Short mmCIF file of N, CA, C and O in Angstrom, two decimals:
data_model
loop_
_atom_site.label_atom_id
_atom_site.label_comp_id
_atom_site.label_asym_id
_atom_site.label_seq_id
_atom_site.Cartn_x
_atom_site.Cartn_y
_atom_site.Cartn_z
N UNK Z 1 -17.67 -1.05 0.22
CA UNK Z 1 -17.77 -2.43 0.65
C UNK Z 1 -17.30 -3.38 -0.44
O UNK Z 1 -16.64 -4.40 -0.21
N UNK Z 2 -17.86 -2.77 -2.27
CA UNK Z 2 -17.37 -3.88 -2.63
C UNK Z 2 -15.87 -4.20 -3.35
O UNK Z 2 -15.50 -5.18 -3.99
N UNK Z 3 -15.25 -3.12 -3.02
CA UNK Z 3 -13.42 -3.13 -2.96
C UNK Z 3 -13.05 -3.83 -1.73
O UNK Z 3 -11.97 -4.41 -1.83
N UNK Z 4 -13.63 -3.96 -0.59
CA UNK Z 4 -12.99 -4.94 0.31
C UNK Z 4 -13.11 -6.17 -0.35
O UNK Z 4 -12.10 -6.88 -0.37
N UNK Z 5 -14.33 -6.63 -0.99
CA UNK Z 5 -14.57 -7.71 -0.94
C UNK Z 5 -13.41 -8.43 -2.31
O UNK Z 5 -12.71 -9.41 -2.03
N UNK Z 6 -13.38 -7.97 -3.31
CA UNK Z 6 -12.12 -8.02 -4.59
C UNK Z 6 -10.70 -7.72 -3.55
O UNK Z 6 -10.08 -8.77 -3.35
N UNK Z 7 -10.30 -6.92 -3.10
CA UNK Z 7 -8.81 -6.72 -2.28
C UNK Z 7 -8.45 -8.05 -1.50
O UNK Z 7 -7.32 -8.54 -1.51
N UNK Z 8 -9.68 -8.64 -0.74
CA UNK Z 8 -9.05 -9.58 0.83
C UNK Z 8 -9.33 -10.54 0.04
O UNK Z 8 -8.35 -11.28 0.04
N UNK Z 9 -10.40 -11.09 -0.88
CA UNK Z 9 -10.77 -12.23 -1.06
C UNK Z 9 -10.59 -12.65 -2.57
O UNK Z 9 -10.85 -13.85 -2.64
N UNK Z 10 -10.38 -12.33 -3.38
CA UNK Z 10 -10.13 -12.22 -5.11
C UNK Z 10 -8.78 -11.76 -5.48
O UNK Z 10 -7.99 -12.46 -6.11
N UNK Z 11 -8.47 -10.30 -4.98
CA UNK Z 11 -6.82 -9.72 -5.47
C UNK Z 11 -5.27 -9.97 -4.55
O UNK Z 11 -4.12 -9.91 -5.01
N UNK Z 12 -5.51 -10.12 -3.79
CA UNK Z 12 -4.60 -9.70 -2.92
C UNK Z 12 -3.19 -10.60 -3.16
O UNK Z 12 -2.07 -10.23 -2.80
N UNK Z 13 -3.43 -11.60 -3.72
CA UNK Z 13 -1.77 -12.19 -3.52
C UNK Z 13 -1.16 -11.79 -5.34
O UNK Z 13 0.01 -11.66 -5.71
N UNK Z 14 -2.38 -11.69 -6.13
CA UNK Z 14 -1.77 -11.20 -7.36
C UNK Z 14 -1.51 -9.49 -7.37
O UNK Z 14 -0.97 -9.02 -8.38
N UNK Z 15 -1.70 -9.00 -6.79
CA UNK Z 15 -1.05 -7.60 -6.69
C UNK Z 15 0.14 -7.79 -5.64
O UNK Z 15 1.05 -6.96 -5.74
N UNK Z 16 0.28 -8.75 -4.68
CA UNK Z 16 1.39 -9.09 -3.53
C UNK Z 16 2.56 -9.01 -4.91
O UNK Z 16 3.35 -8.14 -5.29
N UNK Z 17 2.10 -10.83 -5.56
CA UNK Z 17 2.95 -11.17 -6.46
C UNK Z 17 3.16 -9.38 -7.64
O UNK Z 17 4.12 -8.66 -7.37
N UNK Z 18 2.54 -9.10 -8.38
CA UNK Z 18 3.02 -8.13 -9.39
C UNK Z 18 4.08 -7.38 -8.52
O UNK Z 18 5.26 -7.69 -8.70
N UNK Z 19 3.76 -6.41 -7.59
CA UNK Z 19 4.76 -5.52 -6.46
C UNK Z 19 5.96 -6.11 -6.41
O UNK Z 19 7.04 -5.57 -6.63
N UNK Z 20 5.66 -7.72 -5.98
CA UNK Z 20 7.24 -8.04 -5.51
C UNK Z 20 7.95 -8.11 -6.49
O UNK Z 20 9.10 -8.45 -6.19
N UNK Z 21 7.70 -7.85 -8.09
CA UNK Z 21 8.63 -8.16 -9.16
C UNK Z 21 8.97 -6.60 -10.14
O UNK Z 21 9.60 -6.25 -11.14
N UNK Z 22 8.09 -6.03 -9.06
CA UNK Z 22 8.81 -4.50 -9.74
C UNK Z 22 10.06 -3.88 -9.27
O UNK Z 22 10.26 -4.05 -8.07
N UNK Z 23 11.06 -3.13 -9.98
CA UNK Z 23 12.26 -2.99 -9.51
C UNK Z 23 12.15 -1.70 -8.39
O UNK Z 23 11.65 -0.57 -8.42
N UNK Z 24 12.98 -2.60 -7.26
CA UNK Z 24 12.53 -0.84 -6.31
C UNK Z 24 13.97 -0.21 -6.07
O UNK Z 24 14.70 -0.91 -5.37
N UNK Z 25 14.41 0.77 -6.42
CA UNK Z 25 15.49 1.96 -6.39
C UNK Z 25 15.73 2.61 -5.49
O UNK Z 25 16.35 3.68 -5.55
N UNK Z 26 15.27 2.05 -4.43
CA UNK Z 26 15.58 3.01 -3.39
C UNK Z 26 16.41 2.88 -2.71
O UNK Z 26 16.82 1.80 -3.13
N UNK Z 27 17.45 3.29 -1.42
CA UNK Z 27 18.57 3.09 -1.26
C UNK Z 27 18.06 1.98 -0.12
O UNK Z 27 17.01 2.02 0.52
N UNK Z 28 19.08 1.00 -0.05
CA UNK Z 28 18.56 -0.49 0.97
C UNK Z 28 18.34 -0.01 2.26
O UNK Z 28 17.38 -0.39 2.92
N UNK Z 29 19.32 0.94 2.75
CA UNK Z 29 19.34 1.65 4.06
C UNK Z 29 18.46 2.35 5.05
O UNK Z 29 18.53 2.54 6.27
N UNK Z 30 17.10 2.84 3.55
CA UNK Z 30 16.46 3.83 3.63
C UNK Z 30 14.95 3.08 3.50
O UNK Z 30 13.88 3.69 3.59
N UNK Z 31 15.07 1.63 3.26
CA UNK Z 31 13.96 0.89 3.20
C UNK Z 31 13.37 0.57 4.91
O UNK Z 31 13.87 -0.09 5.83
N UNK Z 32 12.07 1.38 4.82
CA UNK Z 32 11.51 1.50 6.40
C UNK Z 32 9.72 -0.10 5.76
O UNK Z 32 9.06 -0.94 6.36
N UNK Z 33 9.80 0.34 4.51
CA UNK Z 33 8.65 0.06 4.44
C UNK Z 33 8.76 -1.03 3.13
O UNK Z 33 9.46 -0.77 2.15
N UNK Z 34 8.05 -2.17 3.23
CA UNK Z 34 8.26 -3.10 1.79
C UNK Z 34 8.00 -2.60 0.42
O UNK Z 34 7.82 -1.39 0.55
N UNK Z 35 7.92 -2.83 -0.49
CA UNK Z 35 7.47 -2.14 -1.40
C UNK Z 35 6.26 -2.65 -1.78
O UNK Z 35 5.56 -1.85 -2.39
N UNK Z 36 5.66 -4.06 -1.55
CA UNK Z 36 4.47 -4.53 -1.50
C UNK Z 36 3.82 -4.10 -0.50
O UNK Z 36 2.71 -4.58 -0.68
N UNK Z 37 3.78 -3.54 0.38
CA UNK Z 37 2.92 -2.95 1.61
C UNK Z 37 2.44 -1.30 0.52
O UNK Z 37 1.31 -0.81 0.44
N UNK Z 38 3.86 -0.73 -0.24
CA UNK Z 38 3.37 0.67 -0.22
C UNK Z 38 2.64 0.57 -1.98
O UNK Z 38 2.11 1.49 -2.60
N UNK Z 39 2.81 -0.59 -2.35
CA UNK Z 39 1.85 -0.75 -3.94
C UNK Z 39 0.77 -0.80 -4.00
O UNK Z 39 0.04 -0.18 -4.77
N UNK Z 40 0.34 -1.90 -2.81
CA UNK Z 40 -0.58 -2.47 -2.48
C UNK Z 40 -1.73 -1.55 -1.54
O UNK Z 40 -2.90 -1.84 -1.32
N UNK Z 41 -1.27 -0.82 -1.27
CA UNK Z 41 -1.95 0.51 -0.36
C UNK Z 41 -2.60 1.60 -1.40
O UNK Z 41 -3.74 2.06 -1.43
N UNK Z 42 -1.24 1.93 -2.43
CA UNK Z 42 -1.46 2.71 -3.31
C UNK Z 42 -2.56 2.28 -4.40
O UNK Z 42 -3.39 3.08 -4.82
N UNK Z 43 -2.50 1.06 -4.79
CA UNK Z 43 -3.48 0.44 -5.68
C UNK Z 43 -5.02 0.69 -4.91
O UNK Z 43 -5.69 1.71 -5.06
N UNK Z 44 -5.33 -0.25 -4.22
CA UNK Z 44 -6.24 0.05 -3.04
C UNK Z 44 -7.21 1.53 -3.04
O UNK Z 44 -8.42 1.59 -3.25
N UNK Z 45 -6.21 2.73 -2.73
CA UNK Z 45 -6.54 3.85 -2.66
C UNK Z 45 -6.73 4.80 -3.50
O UNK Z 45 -7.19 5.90 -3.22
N UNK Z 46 -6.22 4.27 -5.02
CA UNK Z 46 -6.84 4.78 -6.11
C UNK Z 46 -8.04 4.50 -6.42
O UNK Z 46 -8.96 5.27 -6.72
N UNK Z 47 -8.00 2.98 -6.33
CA UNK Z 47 -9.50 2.67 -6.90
C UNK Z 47 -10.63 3.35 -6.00
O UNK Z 47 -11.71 3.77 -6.40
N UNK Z 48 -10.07 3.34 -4.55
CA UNK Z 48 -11.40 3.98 -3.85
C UNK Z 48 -11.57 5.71 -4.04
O UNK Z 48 -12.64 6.23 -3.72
N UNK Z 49 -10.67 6.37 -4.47
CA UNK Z 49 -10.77 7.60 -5.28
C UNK Z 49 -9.88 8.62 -4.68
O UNK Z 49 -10.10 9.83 -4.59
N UNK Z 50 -8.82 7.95 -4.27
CA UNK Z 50 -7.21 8.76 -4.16
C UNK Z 50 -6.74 9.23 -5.26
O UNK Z 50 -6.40 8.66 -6.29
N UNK Z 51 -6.74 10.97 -4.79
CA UNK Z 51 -5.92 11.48 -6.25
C UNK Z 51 -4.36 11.86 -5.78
O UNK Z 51 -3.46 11.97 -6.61
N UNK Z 52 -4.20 12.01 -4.69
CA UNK Z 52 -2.33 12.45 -4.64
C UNK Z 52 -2.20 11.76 -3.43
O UNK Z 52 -3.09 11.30 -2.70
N UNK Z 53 -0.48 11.72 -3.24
CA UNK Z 53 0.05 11.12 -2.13
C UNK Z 53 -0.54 11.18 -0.66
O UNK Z 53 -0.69 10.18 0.04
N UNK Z 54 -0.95 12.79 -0.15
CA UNK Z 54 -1.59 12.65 0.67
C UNK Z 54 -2.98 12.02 0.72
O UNK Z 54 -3.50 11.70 1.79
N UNK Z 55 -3.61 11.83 -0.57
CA UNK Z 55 -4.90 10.85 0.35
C UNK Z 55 -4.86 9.39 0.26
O UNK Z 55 -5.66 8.73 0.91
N UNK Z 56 -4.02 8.87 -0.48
CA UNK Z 56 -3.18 7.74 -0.46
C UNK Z 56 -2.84 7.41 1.13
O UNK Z 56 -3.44 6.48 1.68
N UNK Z 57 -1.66 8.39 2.03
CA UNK Z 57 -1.61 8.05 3.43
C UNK Z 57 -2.38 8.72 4.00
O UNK Z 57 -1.88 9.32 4.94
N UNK Z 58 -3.61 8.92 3.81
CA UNK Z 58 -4.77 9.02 4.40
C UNK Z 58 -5.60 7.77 4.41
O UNK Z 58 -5.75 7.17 5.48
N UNK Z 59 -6.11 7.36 3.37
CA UNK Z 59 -6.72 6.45 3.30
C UNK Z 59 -6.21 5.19 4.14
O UNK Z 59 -6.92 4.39 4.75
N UNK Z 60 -4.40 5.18 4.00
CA UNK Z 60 -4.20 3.95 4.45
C UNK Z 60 -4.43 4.10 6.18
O UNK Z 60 -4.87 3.20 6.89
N UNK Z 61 -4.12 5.15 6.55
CA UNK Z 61 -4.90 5.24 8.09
C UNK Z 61 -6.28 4.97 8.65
O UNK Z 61 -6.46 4.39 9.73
N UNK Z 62 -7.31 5.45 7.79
CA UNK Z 62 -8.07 5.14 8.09
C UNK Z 62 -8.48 3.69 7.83
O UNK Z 62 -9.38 3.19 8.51
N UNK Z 63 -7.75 2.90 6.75
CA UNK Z 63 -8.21 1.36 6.97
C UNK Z 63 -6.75 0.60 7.30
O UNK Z 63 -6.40 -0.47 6.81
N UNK Z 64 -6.02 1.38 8.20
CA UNK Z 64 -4.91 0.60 8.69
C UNK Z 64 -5.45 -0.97 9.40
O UNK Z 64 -4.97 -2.05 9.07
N UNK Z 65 -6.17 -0.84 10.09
CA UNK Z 65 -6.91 -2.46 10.63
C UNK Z 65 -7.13 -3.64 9.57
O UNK Z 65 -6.95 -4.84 9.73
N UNK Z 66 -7.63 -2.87 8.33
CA UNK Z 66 -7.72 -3.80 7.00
C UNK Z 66 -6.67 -4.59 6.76
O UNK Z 66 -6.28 -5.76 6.78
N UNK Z 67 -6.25 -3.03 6.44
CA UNK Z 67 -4.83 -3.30 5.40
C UNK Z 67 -3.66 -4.74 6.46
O UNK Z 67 -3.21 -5.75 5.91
N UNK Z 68 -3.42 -4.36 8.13
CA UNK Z 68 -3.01 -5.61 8.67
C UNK Z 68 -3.61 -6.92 8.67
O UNK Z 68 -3.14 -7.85 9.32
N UNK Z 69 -4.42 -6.99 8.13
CA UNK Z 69 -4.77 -8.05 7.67
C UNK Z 69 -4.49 -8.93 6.91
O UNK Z 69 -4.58 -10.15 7.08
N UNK Z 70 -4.00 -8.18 5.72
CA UNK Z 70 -3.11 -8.78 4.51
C UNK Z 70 -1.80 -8.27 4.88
O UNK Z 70 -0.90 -9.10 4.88
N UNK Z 71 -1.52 -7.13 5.20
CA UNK Z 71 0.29 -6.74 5.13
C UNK Z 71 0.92 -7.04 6.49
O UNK Z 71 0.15 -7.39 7.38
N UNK Z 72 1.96 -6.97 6.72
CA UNK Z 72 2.99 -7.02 7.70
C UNK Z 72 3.08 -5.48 7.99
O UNK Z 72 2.97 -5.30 9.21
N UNK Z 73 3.22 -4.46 7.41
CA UNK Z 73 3.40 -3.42 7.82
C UNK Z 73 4.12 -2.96 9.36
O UNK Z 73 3.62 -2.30 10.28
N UNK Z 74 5.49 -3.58 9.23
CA UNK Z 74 5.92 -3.21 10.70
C UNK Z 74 6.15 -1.72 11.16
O UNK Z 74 6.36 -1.23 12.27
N UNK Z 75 6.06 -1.27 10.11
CA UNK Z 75 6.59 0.26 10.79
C UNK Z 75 5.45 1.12 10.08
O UNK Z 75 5.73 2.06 9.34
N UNK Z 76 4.26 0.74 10.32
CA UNK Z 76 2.85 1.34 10.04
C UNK Z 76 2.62 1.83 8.48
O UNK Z 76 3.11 1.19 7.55
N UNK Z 77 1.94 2.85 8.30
CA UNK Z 77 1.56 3.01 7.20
C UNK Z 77 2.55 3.92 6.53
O UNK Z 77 2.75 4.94 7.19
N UNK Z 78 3.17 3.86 5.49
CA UNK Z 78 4.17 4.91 5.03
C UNK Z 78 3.35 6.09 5.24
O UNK Z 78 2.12 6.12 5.35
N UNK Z 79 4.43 7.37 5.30
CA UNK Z 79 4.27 8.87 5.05
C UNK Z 79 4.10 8.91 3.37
O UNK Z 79 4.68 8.25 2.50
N UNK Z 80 2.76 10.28 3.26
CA UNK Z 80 2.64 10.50 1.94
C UNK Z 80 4.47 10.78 1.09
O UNK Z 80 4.75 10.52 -0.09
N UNK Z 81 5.27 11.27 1.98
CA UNK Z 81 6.81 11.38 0.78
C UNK Z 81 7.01 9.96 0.69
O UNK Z 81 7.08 9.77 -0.52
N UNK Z 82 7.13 8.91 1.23
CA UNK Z 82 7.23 7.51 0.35
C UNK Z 82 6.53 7.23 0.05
O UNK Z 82 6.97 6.17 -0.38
N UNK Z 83 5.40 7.20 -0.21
CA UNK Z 83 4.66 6.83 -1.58
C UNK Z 83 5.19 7.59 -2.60
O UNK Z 83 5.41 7.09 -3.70
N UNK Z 84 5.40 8.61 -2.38
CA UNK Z 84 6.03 9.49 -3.78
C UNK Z 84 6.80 9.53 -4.30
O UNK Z 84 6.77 10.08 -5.41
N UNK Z 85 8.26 8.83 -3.66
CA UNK Z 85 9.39 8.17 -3.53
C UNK Z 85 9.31 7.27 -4.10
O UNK Z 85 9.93 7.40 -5.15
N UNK Z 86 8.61 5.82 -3.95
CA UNK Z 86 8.45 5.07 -4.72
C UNK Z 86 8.37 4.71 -6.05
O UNK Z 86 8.12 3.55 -6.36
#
């Protein structure tokens, strides 16, 4: 409960902002997902006690309702290979 409450109401546009100024390498073509949707997921899911990619897109499933709250996420929650990609 009290990582929701720091994520929606305290963090969320300064981890938006940090994400959007990291360099992302990936090919433009191949961009399904923002890179602030998949930082911001990843951050999130460490702190709540994600150790590898798959519980990373685990986690973000199970609080996919959250997470639209703050993200746009048009094409849902990345697959654990882009997070790893990233």
């Amino acid at each position: 409960m009290y990582i929701y409450v720091i994520i929606k109401y305290i963090t969320p546009m300064k981890i938006l902002e940090f994400a959007s100024q990291l360099p992302d390498k990936r090919i433009d073509r191949k961009k399904l997902h923002s890179s602030k949707d998949i930082v911001f997921i990843t951050i999130a899911a460490v702190v709540c006690g994600a150790q590898n990619w798959d519980d990373i897109e685990e986690f973000g499933h199970c609080k996919e309702e959250f997470f639209r709250e703050i993200l746009a996420l048009p094409n849902g929650i990345p697959y654990h290979d882009t997070f790893n990609r990233f």
